[in-house]
Amino acid sequence: MSGKNWQGASQVCGCGTGQKRSDVIALLSTRTTGADGKYVCQKTDRHDTRCGLYLRISREEERTITSGNSIANQRILLMEYLDKRQEEGLHYAGEWIDDGYSGSGFERPGWQKLLQAAQLGQIDCILVKDLSRLGREYIQTGWYLTKIFPAWGIRVIAVGDGYDSSQADFCRDSLLIPIMNLMNDAYCRDISNKVKNSQNARKRQGDYLGAFAPYGYRKQQADYHVLEPEQESAEVVRKIFIWRSMRRSPEKIAMDLNVLSVPSPYTHKQLKNEKFQSGFLQETVSDHWHGWSAAAVRRILRNPLYIGTLQQGKSYKISHKIDKRCRVPKEQWISVTHRVEPIVSEELFAICQIPLRRNKVAAGERK
């Protein structure tokens, strides 16, 4: 097969639905079982073997300039492999790509489409650069290699590892494959720890690592890790602090902002076409407008960022395999002062931290 025949080609399949870990077992039920209830490998009489190329690279690997795992390099390696084995009946049937997806999980769009193609009998073989491209989570990767794909009659070839399931020795691979998967899993854990340590070091230096700038600020064009006041929203922040110092309640401030049709933090970002999501949305005033709430006002009044103190590291990921996050005790937050240009003075910020009742008492005493 020449380069002209395959460059730019890709297999188009319907989107497969996302699978949870507990749903993997159900995949086995989609294939034929024999009279004794055991799974039957569905071999075909076709001499040619339709090979689906699976190409994957994570964001961490993309940052490594010397990485040989680029999508282009993987494609070249696998196509050269097929070119040399046309006489064996191996033929290109399409490619499925996950660009920027970690191998620690299997909720990848390209992987899901590949599984669907395998279930529908559109391919006979999955061709990858190495087993780590399939996944770096050793338990589920092993489940696919030893249970699901054999039950479907799907051949797996990992060129770089010299692995071919059609020629695999059970006694040897029953030990070798788990060890290789464990090594891939350990690599993923090591990369995760290095990234986390690097990010914490940058946070301690005062670099802002959030995906979106907090309300009242924007990221500098020259350095996205540095925040600077945004004139329009910063003025709203100043008004909120001034109104609070005049003993207005957060509820009254939110009401006044809505009467004045001032965009809330969420609406402000939407108007700037930022793909921002929030779990603190006020009731919808219109299809594209979310109003101010007292809770949003309180969050601004309590945030020391507006006096130049940057606080990060408020939560952590339980594991590189799980997206769930846990809160970090306040005393363990990473706090850096004088790294961000303040919007309000420390004196005004301190006044606004006094509870409303104490303000009223103090006002009565002054009378």
Coordinates of N, CA and C in Angstrom, one line a residue, residues 118-311:
A118 N -15.6 -2.4 16.1 CA -15.2 -3.8 16.4 C -16.5 -4.6 16.7
Q119 N -17.4 -4.0 17.4 CA -18.7 -4.7 17.7 C -19.5 -4.9 16.4
L120 N -19.5 -4.0 15.5 CA -20.2 -4.1 14.3 C -19.6 -5.0 13.2
G121 N -18.4 -5.5 13.6 CA -17.7 -6.3 12.6 C -17.0 -5.6 11.5
Q122 N -16.8 -4.3 11.6 CA -16.2 -3.5 10.6 C -14.7 -3.7 10.5
I123 N -14.0 -4.2 11.5 CA -12.6 -4.4 11.5 C -12.3 -5.8 12.1
D124 N -11.2 -6.4 11.8 CA -10.8 -7.7 12.3 C -9.6 -7.6 13.2
C125 N -8.9 -6.4 13.2 CA -7.6 -6.3 13.9 C -7.5 -4.9 14.3
I126 N -6.9 -4.7 15.5 CA -6.6 -3.4 16.0 C -5.1 -3.2 16.1
L127 N -4.6 -2.2 15.4 CA -3.1 -2.0 15.2 C -2.7 -0.8 16.0
V128 N -1.7 -0.9 16.9 CA -1.3 0.2 17.7 C 0.3 0.2 17.8
K129 N 0.8 1.4 18.1 CA 2.3 1.5 18.2 C 2.8 0.6 19.3
D130 N 2.2 0.7 20.5 CA 2.5 -0.1 21.6 C 1.3 -0.2 22.5
L131 N 1.3 -1.1 23.5 CA 0.2 -1.4 24.3 C -0.2 -0.2 25.2
S132 N 0.7 0.8 25.4 CA 0.4 1.9 26.2 C -0.6 2.8 25.4
R133 N -0.6 2.7 24.1 CA -1.6 3.5 23.3 C -3.0 3.1 23.6
L134 N -3.2 1.8 23.9 CA -4.6 1.3 24.2 C -5.0 1.9 25.5
G135 N -4.1 1.9 26.5 CA -4.4 2.5 27.8 C -3.3 2.2 28.8
R136 N -3.3 3.1 29.8 CA -2.2 2.9 30.9 C -2.8 2.4 32.2
E137 N -4.1 2.1 32.2 CA -4.8 1.6 33.4 C -4.7 0.1 33.3
Y138 N -3.8 -0.6 34.1 CA -3.5 -1.9 33.8 C -4.6 -2.9 33.9
I139 N -5.5 -2.7 34.9 CA -6.6 -3.7 35.1 C -7.6 -3.7 33.9
Q140 N -8.0 -2.5 33.4 CA -9.0 -2.5 32.3 C -8.3 -2.8 31.0
T141 N -7.1 -2.4 30.8 CA -6.3 -2.7 29.6 C -6.2 -4.2 29.5
G142 N -5.8 -4.9 30.6 CA -5.7 -6.3 30.6 C -7.1 -7.0 30.3
W143 N -8.1 -6.4 30.8 CA -9.5 -6.9 30.6 C -9.8 -6.9 29.1
Y144 N -9.5 -5.9 28.4 CA -9.7 -5.8 27.0 C -8.9 -6.9 26.2
L145 N -7.6 -7.0 26.6 CA -6.7 -7.9 25.9 C -7.0 -9.3 26.1
T146 N -7.4 -9.7 27.3 CA -7.6 -11.1 27.7 C -9.0 -11.6 27.6
K147 N -10.0 -10.7 27.7 CA -11.4 -11.1 27.7 C -12.2 -10.6 26.5
I148 N -12.3 -9.3 26.4 CA -13.2 -8.7 25.4 C -12.8 -9.0 24.0
F149 N -11.6 -8.6 23.6 CA -11.2 -8.7 22.2 C -11.1 -10.2 21.8
P150 N -10.6 -11.1 22.7 CA -10.6 -12.5 22.3 C -12.0 -13.0 22.0
A151 N -13.0 -12.6 22.9 CA -14.3 -13.0 22.7 C -15.0 -12.5 21.5
W152 N -14.5 -11.3 21.0 CA -15.0 -10.8 19.8 C -14.3 -11.3 18.5
G153 N -13.2 -12.0 18.7 CA -12.4 -12.5 17.6 C -11.6 -11.4 17.0
I154 N -11.3 -10.4 17.8 CA -10.5 -9.2 17.4 C -9.0 -9.5 17.7
R155 N -8.2 -9.4 16.6 CA -6.7 -9.5 16.8 C -6.1 -8.2 17.2
V156 N -5.1 -8.2 18.0 CA -4.5 -7.0 18.5 C -3.0 -7.1 18.2
I157 N -2.4 -6.1 17.6 CA -1.0 -6.0 17.2 C -0.4 -4.7 17.8
A158 N 0.6 -4.9 18.7 CA 1.3 -3.7 19.2 C 2.7 -3.8 18.6
V159 N 3.0 -3.0 17.6 CA 4.2 -3.1 16.8 C 5.4 -2.9 17.7
G160 N 5.5 -1.8 18.4 CA 6.7 -1.5 19.2 C 7.0 -2.6 20.3
D161 N 6.0 -3.3 20.8 CA 6.1 -4.3 21.8 C 6.3 -5.7 21.3
G162 N 6.2 -5.8 19.9 CA 6.3 -7.1 19.3 C 5.2 -8.1 19.7
Y163 N 4.1 -7.5 20.0 CA 2.9 -8.3 20.5 C 1.9 -8.5 19.4
D164 N 1.5 -9.8 19.2 CA 0.5 -10.1 18.2 C -0.4 -11.2 18.9
S165 N -1.6 -10.9 19.2 CA -2.5 -11.8 19.9 C -2.7 -13.1 19.2
S166 N -2.6 -13.1 17.8 CA -2.9 -14.3 17.1 C -1.7 -15.3 17.2
Q167 N -0.5 -14.8 17.6 CA 0.6 -15.7 17.8 C 1.1 -15.7 19.2
A168 N 0.3 -15.2 20.1 CA 0.7 -15.1 21.5 C 0.7 -16.4 22.2
D169 N 1.7 -16.6 23.0 CA 1.8 -17.8 23.8 C 1.1 -17.6 25.2
F170 N 0.1 -18.4 25.5 CA -0.7 -18.1 26.7 C 0.2 -18.1 28.0
C171 N 1.0 -19.1 28.1 CA 1.8 -19.2 29.4 C 2.8 -18.0 29.5
R172 N 3.4 -17.6 28.4 CA 4.3 -16.5 28.5 C 3.6 -15.1 28.7
D173 N 2.5 -14.9 27.9 CA 1.8 -13.6 27.9 C 0.9 -13.5 29.1
S174 N 0.5 -14.5 29.8 CA -0.3 -14.4 31.0 C 0.6 -13.7 32.1
L175 N 1.9 -13.8 32.0 CA 2.7 -13.1 32.9 C 3.3 -11.8 32.3
L176 N 3.7 -11.8 31.0 CA 4.3 -10.7 30.4 C 3.3 -9.5 30.3
I177 N 2.1 -9.7 29.8 CA 1.2 -8.6 29.5 C 0.8 -7.9 30.8
P178 N 0.5 -8.6 31.9 CA 0.2 -7.8 33.1 C 1.4 -7.0 33.6
I179 N 2.6 -7.5 33.4 CA 3.8 -6.7 33.8 C 3.9 -5.5 32.9
M180 N 3.7 -5.6 31.6 CA 3.8 -4.4 30.7 C 2.7 -3.4 31.0
N181 N 1.5 -3.9 31.3 CA 0.5 -3.0 31.7 C 0.7 -2.3 33.0
L182 N 1.3 -3.0 34.0 CA 1.7 -2.4 35.2 C 2.7 -1.3 35.0
M183 N 3.7 -1.5 34.1 CA 4.7 -0.5 33.8 C 4.1 0.7 33.2
N184 N 3.1 0.5 32.3 CA 2.5 1.6 31.6 C 1.6 2.4 32.7
D185 N 1.0 1.7 33.6 CA 0.2 2.4 34.6 C 1.2 3.2 35.5
A186 N 2.3 2.6 35.9 CA 3.3 3.3 36.7 C 3.8 4.6 36.0
Y187 N 4.0 4.5 34.7 CA 4.5 5.7 34.0 C 3.4 6.8 34.1
C188 N 2.2 6.4 33.9 CA 1.1 7.4 34.0 C 1.0 8.1 35.3
R189 N 1.2 7.3 36.4 CA 1.2 7.8 37.8 C 2.4 8.7 38.0
D190 N 3.5 8.3 37.4 CA 4.7 9.2 37.6 C 4.6 10.5 36.9
I191 N 4.0 10.5 35.7 CA 3.8 11.7 34.9 C 2.8 12.6 35.7
S192 N 1.8 12.0 36.2 CA 0.8 12.8 37.0 C 1.4 13.5 38.2
N193 N 2.3 12.7 38.9 CA 2.9 13.3 40.1 C 3.9 14.5 39.7
K194 N 4.6 14.3 38.6 CA 5.5 15.3 38.1 C 4.8 16.6 37.7
V195 N 3.6 16.4 37.0 CA 2.8 17.6 36.6 C 2.3 18.3 37.8
K196 N 1.8 17.5 38.8 CA 1.2 18.1 40.0 C 2.3 18.9 40.8
N197 N 3.5 18.3 41.0 CA 4.6 19.0 41.7 C 5.0 20.3 40.9
S198 N 5.1 20.2 39.6 CA 5.4 21.3 38.8 C 4.4 22.5 39.0
Q199 N 3.1 22.1 38.9 CA 2.1 23.1 39.1 C 2.1 23.7 40.5
N200 N 2.4 22.9 41.5 CA 2.4 23.5 42.9 C 3.6 24.5 43.0
A201 N 4.7 24.1 42.4 CA 5.9 25.0 42.4 C 5.6 26.4 41.7
R202 N 4.9 26.3 40.6 CA 4.5 27.5 39.9 C 3.5 28.4 40.7
K203 N 2.6 27.7 41.4 CA 1.6 28.4 42.3 C 2.3 29.1 43.4
R204 N 3.4 28.5 44.0 CA 4.1 29.1 45.1 C 4.9 30.3 44.6
Q205 N 5.2 30.3 43.3 CA 5.9 31.5 42.7 C 4.9 32.6 42.3
G206 N 3.6 32.3 42.4 CA 2.6 33.3 42.2 C 2.0 33.3 40.8
D207 N 2.3 32.2 40.0 CA 1.7 32.1 38.7 C 0.3 31.6 38.8
Y208 N -0.6 32.3 38.1 CA -2.0 31.9 38.1 C -2.2 30.8 37.1
L209 N -2.8 29.6 37.6 CA -2.9 28.5 36.7 C -4.4 28.1 36.4
G210 N -5.3 29.0 36.8 CA -6.7 28.8 36.5 C -7.0 28.8 35.1
A211 N -8.1 28.1 34.7 CA -8.5 28.1 33.2 C -9.1 29.5 32.9
F212 N -9.8 30.1 33.8 CA -10.4 31.4 33.5 C -10.0 32.4 34.6
A213 N -9.9 33.7 34.2 CA -9.5 34.7 35.1 C -10.7 35.0 36.0
P214 N -10.5 35.3 37.3 CA -11.6 35.6 38.2 C -12.3 36.9 37.8
Y215 N -13.5 37.1 38.2 CA -14.2 38.3 37.9 C -13.5 39.6 38.3
G216 N -13.4 40.5 37.5 CA -12.6 41.7 37.8 C -11.2 41.8 37.2
Y217 N -10.8 40.6 36.7 CA -9.4 40.5 36.1 C -9.5 39.8 34.8
R218 N -8.4 39.9 34.1 CA -8.1 39.2 32.8 C -6.7 38.8 32.8
K219 N -6.4 37.8 31.9 CA -5.0 37.3 31.8 C -4.2 38.3 30.8
Q220 N -3.0 38.5 31.2 CA -2.2 39.4 30.4 C -1.9 38.7 29.0
Q221 N -1.9 39.5 28.0 CA -1.6 39.0 26.7 C -0.2 38.4 26.6
A222 N 0.8 39.1 27.3 CA 2.2 38.7 27.2 C 2.4 37.4 28.0
D223 N 1.7 37.2 29.1 CA 1.9 36.1 30.0 C 0.5 35.7 30.6
Y224 N -0.1 34.6 30.2 CA -1.4 34.1 30.6 C -1.4 33.7 32.1
H225 N -0.2 33.6 32.7 CA -0.2 33.2 34.1 C -0.1 34.5 35.0
V226 N -0.3 35.6 34.5 CA -0.3 36.9 35.2 C -1.7 37.6 35.1
L227 N -2.3 38.0 36.2 CA -3.6 38.6 36.1 C -3.4 40.1 36.2
E228 N -4.3 40.8 35.5 CA -4.4 42.3 35.5 C -5.8 42.7 35.6
P229 N -6.2 43.9 36.2 CA -7.6 44.3 36.3 C -8.2 44.5 35.0
E230 N -9.4 44.1 34.8 CA -10.2 44.4 33.6 C -11.1 45.6 33.9
Q231 N -11.0 46.7 33.2 CA -11.6 48.0 33.6 C -13.1 47.9 33.9
E232 N -13.8 47.3 33.0 CA -15.3 47.2 33.2 C -15.7 46.5 34.4
S233 N -15.3 45.2 34.5 CA -15.7 44.4 35.7 C -15.0 44.8 37.0
A234 N -13.8 45.4 36.9 CA -13.1 45.8 38.1 C -13.9 47.0 38.7
E235 N -14.5 47.9 37.9 CA -15.3 49.0 38.4 C -16.5 48.5 39.2
V236 N -17.1 47.4 38.7 CA -18.2 46.8 39.4 C -17.8 46.2 40.7
V237 N -16.6 45.6 40.8 CA -16.1 45.1 42.1 C -15.9 46.2 43.1
R238 N -15.4 47.4 42.6 CA -15.2 48.5 43.5 C -16.5 49.0 44.0
K239 N -17.5 49.1 43.2 CA -18.9 49.5 43.6 C -19.4 48.6 44.7
I240 N -19.2 47.3 44.5 CA -19.7 46.3 45.5 C -19.1 46.5 46.8
F241 N -17.8 46.8 46.9 CA -17.1 47.0 48.2 C -17.5 48.4 48.8
I242 N -17.7 49.4 47.9 CA -18.1 50.7 48.5 C -19.6 50.6 49.0
W243 N -20.5 49.9 48.3 CA -21.8 49.8 48.8 C -21.9 49.0 50.1
R244 N -21.0 48.0 50.1 CA -21.0 47.2 51.4 C -20.5 48.0 52.6
S245 N -19.5 48.9 52.3 CA -19.0 49.7 53.4 C -20.0 50.7 53.8
M246 N -21.0 50.9 53.0 CA -22.2 51.8 53.4 C -23.3 51.0 54.0
R247 N -23.0 49.8 54.4 CA -23.8 48.9 55.2 C -25.0 48.4 54.4
R248 N -24.8 48.3 53.1 CA -25.8 47.6 52.3 C -25.6 46.1 52.4
S249 N -26.7 45.3 52.5 CA -26.6 43.9 52.6 C -26.2 43.3 51.2
P250 N -25.6 42.1 51.2 CA -25.4 41.4 49.9 C -26.6 41.2 49.1
E251 N -27.8 41.0 49.8 CA -29.0 40.8 49.0 C -29.4 42.1 48.4
K252 N -29.3 43.2 49.1 CA -29.6 44.5 48.5 C -28.7 44.9 47.4
I253 N -27.4 44.6 47.5 CA -26.4 44.9 46.4 C -26.7 44.1 45.2
A254 N -27.1 42.8 45.4 CA -27.4 41.9 44.2 C -28.7 42.5 43.5
M255 N -29.6 42.9 44.3 CA -30.9 43.5 43.7 C -30.6 44.7 42.9
D256 N -29.7 45.6 43.5 CA -29.4 46.9 42.8 C -28.7 46.6 41.5
L257 N -27.8 45.6 41.5 CA -27.0 45.3 40.3 C -27.9 44.7 39.2
N258 N -28.9 43.9 39.6 CA -29.9 43.4 38.6 C -30.8 44.5 38.1
V259 N -31.2 45.5 38.9 CA -32.0 46.6 38.5 C -31.2 47.4 37.5
L260 N -29.9 47.6 37.7 CA -29.1 48.4 36.8 C -28.7 47.5 35.6
S261 N -29.1 46.3 35.5 CA -28.8 45.4 34.4 C -27.3 45.2 34.2
V262 N -26.6 45.1 35.3 CA -25.1 44.9 35.3 C -24.9 43.4 35.1
P263 N -24.2 42.9 34.1 CA -24.0 41.5 33.8 C -23.3 40.8 35.0
S264 N -23.8 39.7 35.4 CA -23.2 38.9 36.5 C -21.9 38.3 36.0
P265 N -21.1 37.8 37.0 CA -19.8 37.2 36.5 C -20.0 36.1 35.4
Y266 N -21.0 35.3 35.6 CA -21.3 34.3 34.6 C -21.7 34.9 33.2
T267 N -22.6 35.8 33.3 CA -23.1 36.5 32.0 C -22.0 37.3 31.4
H268 N -21.1 37.9 32.2 CA -20.0 38.7 31.7 C -19.1 37.8 30.9
K269 N -18.8 36.6 31.3 CA -17.9 35.7 30.6 C -18.6 35.2 29.3
Q270 N -19.9 34.9 29.4 CA -20.6 34.4 28.3 C -20.7 35.5 27.2
L271 N -20.8 36.8 27.6 CA -20.8 37.8 26.6 C -19.5 38.0 25.9
K272 N -18.4 37.5 26.5 CA -17.1 37.6 26.0 C -16.7 36.2 25.2
N273 N -17.8 35.4 25.1 CA -17.6 34.1 24.4 C -16.6 33.2 25.0
E274 N -16.5 33.3 26.4 CA -15.7 32.3 27.1 C -16.6 31.1 27.5
K275 N -16.0 29.9 27.2 CA -16.7 28.7 27.5 C -16.6 28.4 29.0
F276 N -17.3 29.2 29.8 CA -17.3 29.1 31.2 C -18.5 28.4 31.8
Q277 N -18.3 27.5 32.7 CA -19.4 26.8 33.4 C -19.3 27.1 34.9
S278 N -20.5 27.2 35.5 CA -20.5 27.5 37.0 C -21.6 26.7 37.6
G279 N -21.3 26.3 38.9 CA -22.3 25.6 39.7 C -23.1 26.6 40.6
F280 N -22.9 27.9 40.4 CA -23.5 28.9 41.3 C -24.5 29.8 40.6
L281 N -25.2 29.3 39.5 CA -26.0 30.1 38.7 C -27.2 30.6 39.4
Q282 N -27.6 31.9 39.3 CA -28.8 32.4 39.8 C -29.9 32.1 38.8
E283 N -31.2 32.2 39.2 CA -32.3 31.9 38.3 C -32.1 32.7 37.0
T284 N -32.6 32.0 35.9 CA -32.4 32.6 34.6 C -33.4 33.7 34.3
V285 N -32.9 34.9 34.0 CA -33.8 36.0 33.7 C -34.2 36.0 32.2
S286 N -33.3 35.5 31.4 CA -33.6 35.2 30.0 C -32.7 34.1 29.5
D287 N -32.9 33.7 28.3 CA -32.1 32.6 27.8 C -30.6 32.8 27.9
H288 N -30.1 34.1 27.8 CA -28.7 34.3 27.8 C -28.3 35.2 29.0
W289 N -29.1 35.3 30.0 CA -28.9 36.2 31.1 C -29.1 35.5 32.5
H290 N -28.1 35.5 33.3 CA -28.2 35.0 34.6 C -27.9 36.1 35.6
G291 N -28.8 36.4 36.5 CA -28.7 37.5 37.4 C -27.7 37.3 38.5
W292 N -27.5 38.5 39.2 CA -26.7 38.5 40.4 C -27.4 37.8 41.6
S293 N -26.7 37.2 42.4 CA -27.2 36.6 43.6 C -26.4 37.1 44.8
A294 N -27.0 37.0 46.0 CA -26.3 37.4 47.2 C -25.1 36.6 47.5
A295 N -25.2 35.3 47.1 CA -24.0 34.4 47.3 C -22.8 34.9 46.4
A296 N -23.1 35.3 45.2 CA -22.1 35.8 44.3 C -21.4 37.1 44.8
V297 N -22.2 38.0 45.4 CA -21.7 39.2 46.1 C -20.8 38.8 47.2
R298 N -21.2 37.9 48.1 CA -20.4 37.5 49.2 C -19.1 36.9 48.8
R299 N -19.1 36.1 47.7 CA -17.8 35.5 47.3 C -16.8 36.6 46.9
I300 N -17.3 37.6 46.3 CA -16.4 38.7 45.9 C -15.9 39.5 47.1
L301 N -16.8 39.7 48.1 CA -16.4 40.5 49.3 C -15.4 39.7 50.1
R302 N -15.5 38.4 50.1 CA -14.6 37.6 50.9 C -13.3 37.2 50.2
N303 N -13.1 37.5 48.9 CA -12.0 37.0 48.2 C -10.8 38.0 48.3
P304 N -9.7 37.6 49.0 CA -8.5 38.5 49.2 C -7.8 38.8 47.9
L305 N -8.2 38.1 46.8 CA -7.6 38.4 45.5 C -7.7 39.9 45.2
Y306 N -8.8 40.5 45.6 CA -9.0 41.9 45.3 C -8.1 42.9 46.0
I307 N -7.3 42.4 47.0 CA -6.3 43.2 47.6 C -4.9 42.7 47.3
G308 N -4.9 41.8 46.2 CA -3.6 41.4 45.7 C -3.0 40.1 46.2
T309 N -3.9 39.3 47.0 CA -3.4 38.0 47.5 C -4.0 36.9 46.7
L310 N -3.2 36.2 46.1 CA -3.6 35.1 45.2 C -3.6 33.8 46.0
Q311 N -4.7 33.1 46.1 CA -4.9 31.8 46.8 C -5.2 30.7 45.8

